[in-house]
Coordinates of C-alpha atoms in Angstrom, one line a residue:
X1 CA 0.0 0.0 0.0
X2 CA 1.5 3.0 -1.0
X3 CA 1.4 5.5 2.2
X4 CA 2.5 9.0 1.9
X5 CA 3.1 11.1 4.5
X6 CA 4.9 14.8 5.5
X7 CA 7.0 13.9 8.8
X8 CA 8.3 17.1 9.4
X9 CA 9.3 20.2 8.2
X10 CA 12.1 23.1 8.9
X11 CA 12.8 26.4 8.1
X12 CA 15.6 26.9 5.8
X13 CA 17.5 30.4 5.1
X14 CA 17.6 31.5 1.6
X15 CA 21.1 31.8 -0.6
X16 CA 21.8 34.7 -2.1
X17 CA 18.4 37.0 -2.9
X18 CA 15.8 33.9 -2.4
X19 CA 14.0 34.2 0.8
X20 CA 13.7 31.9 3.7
X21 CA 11.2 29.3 3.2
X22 CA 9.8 26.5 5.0
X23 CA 11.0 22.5 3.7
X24 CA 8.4 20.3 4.3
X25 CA 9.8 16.7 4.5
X26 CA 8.1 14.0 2.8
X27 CA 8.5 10.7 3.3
X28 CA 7.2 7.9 1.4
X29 CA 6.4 4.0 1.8
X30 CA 4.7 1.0 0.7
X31 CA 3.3 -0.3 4.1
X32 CA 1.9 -4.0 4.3
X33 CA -2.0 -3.8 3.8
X34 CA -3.2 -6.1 5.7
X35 CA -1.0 -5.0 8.9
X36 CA -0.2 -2.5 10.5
X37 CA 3.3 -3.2 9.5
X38 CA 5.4 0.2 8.1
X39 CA 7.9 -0.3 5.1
X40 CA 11.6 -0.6 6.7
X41 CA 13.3 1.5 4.3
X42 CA 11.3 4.6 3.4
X43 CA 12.3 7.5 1.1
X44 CA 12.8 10.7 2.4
X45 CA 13.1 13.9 0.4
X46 CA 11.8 17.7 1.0
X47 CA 9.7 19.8 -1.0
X48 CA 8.4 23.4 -0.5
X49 CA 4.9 24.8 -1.0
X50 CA 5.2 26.0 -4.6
X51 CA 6.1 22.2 -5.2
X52 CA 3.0 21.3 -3.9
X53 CA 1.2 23.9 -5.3
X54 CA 2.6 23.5 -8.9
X55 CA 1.7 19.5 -8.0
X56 CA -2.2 20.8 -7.3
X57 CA -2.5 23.4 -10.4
X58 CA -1.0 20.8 -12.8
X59 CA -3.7 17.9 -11.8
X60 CA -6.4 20.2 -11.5
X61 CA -6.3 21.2 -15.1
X62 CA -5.3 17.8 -16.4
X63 CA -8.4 16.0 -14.2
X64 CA -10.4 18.7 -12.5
X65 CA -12.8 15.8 -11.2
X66 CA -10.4 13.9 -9.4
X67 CA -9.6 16.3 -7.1
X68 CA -13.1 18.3 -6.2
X69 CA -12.6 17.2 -2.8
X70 CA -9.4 18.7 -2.1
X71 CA -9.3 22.0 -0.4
X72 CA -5.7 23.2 -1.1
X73 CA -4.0 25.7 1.0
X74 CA -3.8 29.6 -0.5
X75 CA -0.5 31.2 -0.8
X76 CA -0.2 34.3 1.6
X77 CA 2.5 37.5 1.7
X78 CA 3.2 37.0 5.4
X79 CA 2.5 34.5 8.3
X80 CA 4.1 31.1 6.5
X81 CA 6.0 30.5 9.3
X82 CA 3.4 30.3 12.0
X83 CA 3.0 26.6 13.1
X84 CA -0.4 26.7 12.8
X85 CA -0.4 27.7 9.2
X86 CA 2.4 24.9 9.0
X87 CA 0.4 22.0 10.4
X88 CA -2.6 22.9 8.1
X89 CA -0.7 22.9 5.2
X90 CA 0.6 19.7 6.2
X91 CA -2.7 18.3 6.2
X92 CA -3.4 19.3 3.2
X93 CA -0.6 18.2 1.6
X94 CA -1.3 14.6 3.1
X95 CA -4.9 14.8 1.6
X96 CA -3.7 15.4 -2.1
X97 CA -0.7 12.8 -2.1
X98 CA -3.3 10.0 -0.3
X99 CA -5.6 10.9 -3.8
X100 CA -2.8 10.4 -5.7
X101 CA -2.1 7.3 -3.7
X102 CA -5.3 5.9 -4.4
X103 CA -5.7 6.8 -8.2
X104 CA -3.3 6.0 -11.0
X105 CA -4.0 8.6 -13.6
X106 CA -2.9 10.9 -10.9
X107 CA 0.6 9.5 -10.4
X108 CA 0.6 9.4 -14.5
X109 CA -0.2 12.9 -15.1
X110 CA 2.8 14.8 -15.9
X111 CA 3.0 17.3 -12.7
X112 CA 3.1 14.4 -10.7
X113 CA 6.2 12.9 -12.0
X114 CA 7.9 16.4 -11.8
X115 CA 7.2 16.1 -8.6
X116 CA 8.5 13.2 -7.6
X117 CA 11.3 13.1 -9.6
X118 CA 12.2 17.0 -11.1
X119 CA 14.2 18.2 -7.8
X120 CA 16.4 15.9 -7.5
X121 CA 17.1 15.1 -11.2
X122 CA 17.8 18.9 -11.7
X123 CA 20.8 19.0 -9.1
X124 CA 21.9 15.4 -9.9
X125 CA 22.3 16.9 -13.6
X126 CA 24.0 19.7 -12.1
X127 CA 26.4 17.8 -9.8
X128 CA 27.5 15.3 -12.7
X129 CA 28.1 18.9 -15.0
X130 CA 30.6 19.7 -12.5
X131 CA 31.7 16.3 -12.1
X132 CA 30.8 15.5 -8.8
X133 CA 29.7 11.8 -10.0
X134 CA 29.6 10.4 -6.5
X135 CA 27.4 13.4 -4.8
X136 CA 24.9 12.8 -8.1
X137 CA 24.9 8.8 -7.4
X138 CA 23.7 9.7 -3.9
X139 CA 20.9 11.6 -5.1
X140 CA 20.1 9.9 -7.8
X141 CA 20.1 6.2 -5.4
X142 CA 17.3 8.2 -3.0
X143 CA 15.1 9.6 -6.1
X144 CA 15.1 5.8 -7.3
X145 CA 14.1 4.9 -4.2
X146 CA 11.2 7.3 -4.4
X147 CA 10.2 6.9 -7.6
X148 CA 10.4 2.6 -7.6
X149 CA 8.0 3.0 -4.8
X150 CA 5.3 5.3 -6.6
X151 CA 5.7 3.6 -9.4
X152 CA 6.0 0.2 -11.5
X153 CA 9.7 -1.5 -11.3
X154 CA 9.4 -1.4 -15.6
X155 CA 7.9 2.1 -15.9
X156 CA 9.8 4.8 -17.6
X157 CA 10.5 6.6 -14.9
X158 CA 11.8 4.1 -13.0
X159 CA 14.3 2.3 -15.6
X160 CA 15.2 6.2 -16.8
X161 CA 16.4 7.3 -13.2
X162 CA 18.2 3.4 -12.7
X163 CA 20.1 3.8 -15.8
X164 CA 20.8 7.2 -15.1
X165 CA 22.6 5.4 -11.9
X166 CA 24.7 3.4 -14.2
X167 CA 25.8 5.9 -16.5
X168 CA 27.0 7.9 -13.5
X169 CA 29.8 4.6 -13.4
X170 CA 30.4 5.7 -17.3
X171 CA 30.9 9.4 -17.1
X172 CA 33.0 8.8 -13.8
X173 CA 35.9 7.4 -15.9
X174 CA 35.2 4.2 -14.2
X175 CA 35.6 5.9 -10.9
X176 CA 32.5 4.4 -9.7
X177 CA 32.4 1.2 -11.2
X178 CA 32.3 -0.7 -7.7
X179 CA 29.5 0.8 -6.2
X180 CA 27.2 1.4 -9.6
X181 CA 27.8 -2.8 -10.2
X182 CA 24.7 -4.1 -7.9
X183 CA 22.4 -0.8 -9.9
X184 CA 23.8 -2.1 -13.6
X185 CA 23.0 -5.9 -12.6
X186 CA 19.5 -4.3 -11.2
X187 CA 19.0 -2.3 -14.8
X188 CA 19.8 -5.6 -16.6
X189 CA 17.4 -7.8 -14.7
X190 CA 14.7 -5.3 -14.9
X191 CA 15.0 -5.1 -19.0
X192 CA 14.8 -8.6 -19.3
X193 CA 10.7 -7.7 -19.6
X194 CA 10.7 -4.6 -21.2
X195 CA 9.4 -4.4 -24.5
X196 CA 8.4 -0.5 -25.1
X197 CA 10.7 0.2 -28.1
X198 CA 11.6 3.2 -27.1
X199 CA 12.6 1.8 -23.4
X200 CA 14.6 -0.3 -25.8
X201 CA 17.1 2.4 -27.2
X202 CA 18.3 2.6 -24.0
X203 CA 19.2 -1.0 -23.9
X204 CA 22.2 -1.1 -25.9
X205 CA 24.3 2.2 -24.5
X206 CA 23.2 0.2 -21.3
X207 CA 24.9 -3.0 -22.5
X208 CA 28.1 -0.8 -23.5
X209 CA 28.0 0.7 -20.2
X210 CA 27.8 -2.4 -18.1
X211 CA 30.6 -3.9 -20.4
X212 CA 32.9 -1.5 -19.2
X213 CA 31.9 -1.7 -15.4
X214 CA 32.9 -5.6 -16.4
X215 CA 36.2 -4.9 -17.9
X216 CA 37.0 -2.5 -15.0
X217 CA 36.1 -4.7 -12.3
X218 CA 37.6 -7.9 -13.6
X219 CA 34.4 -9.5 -14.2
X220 CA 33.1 -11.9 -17.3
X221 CA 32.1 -9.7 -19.7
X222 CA 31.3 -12.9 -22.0
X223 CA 27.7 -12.8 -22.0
X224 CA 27.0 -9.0 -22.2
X225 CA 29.4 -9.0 -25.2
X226 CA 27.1 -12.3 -26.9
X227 CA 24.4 -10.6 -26.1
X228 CA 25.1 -7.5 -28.4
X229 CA 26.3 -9.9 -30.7
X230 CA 22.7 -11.5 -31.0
X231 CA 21.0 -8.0 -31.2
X232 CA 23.6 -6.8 -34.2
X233 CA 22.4 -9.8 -36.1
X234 CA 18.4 -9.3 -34.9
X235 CA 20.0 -5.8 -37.2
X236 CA 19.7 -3.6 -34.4
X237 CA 22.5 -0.8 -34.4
X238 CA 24.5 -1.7 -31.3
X239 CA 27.9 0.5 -32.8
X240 CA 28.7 4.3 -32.6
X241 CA 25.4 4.9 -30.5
X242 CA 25.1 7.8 -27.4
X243 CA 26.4 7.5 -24.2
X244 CA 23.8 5.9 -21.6
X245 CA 23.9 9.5 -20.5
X246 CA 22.6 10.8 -24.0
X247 CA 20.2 8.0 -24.5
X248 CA 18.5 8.6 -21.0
X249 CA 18.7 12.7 -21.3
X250 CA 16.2 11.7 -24.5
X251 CA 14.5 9.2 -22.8
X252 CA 13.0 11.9 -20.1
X253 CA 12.6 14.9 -22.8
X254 CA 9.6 12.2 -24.2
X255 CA 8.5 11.1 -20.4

């Protein structure tokens, strides 16, 4: 049962010219359903109330229906730090991710996968432009963690941010190879089912990329290599094709 839930929230002081603002942490689960029994390993990650509220507009257009029943918080000039306020929001919040719990077309809809995954897939593309590979793998291991929750282990979003992971080991020089291994053997096992074609681009700069992790690490690269072999005579392109981290950047502009 997917359970979401806001477990706290701070106030953080702006950088720069931004202005302080409140985080509101929000933690997500799948809980057992037919026990009261909560998920071990949750995903944490914050979000502010113009995330939320961008969340609300973009579902309210898209399904206007679907979310008559929500009552969602007004933005105000002064007073957003008064703990009242805070605890309302929080409520509200909690209302409108429990719909989108409870309703697939929500989780779907475009705002809600830039909600869940936009944040930290902004400053994991920032981190790996300034080549800080192993601050980006951090992020990138909690937003998977997020987003294999909300959604299916074969959905787009899901395989784009795992093979993201991967090609973090690529554009490392191989820097990473050791701790990306268990997420490439992960991305390999999960597209073992996949047939969406375009899912299926990815599969080859994947292959490349895992065949390098191989080589660096000393492992059998035998049957990666046969496998690539059986997809060039299926006449699949499998030579001179982008970088994992190419193929995925196109695999999101289409998500």
């Amino acid at each position: 049962m997917l359970k979401f839930e806001i477990v706290s929230s701070r106030t953080v002081e702006g950088v720069d010219k931004e202005k302080k603002y409140v985080a509101y942490m929000l933690q997500v689960r799948q809980d057992a359903t037919e026990s009261r029994v909560f998920d071990p390993d949750p995903a944490n990650v914050e979000r502010r109330y113009t995330h939320f509220l961008d969340l609300y507009n973009g579902l309210k257009k898209e399904y206007p229906a679907l979310l008559n029943t929500i009552s969602f918080p007004r933005k105000i000039v002064v007073g957003n730090f008064d703990p009242n306020l805070i605890s309302t929001r929080c409520a509200a919040f909690e209302s409108l991710l429990n719909l989108i719990a409870n309703e697939s077309r929500l989780r779907d809809a475009p705002a809600a996968i830039a909600f869940f995954q936009d944040i930290e897939l902004k400053e994991a593309r920032k981190l790996i432009d300034d080549g800080k590979f192993d601050q980006a793998l951090s992020l990138l291991e909690t937003s998977f963690k997020l987003l294999n929750k909300v959604y299916t282990d074969r959905s787009r979003v899901v395989l784009s941010v795992l093979c993201r992971i991967v090609a973090c080991a690529g554009s490392s020089g191989g820097a990473l190879a050791g701790p990306v291994e268990k997420w490439a053997q992960l991305a390999l096992r999960r597209y073992e089912a996949v047939s969406d074609s375009d899912l299926l681009l990815i599969y080859i700069p994947l292959l490349h990329t895992c065949i390098s992790i191989w080589e660096t690490l000393g492992r059998d690269k035998a049957r990666l290599v046969e496998e690539l072999n059986s997809l060039r005579k299926k006449g699949m392109k499998v030579d001179s094709v982008p970088s994992l981290m190419e193929a995925v950047d196109s695999l999101d502009a289409t998500i």
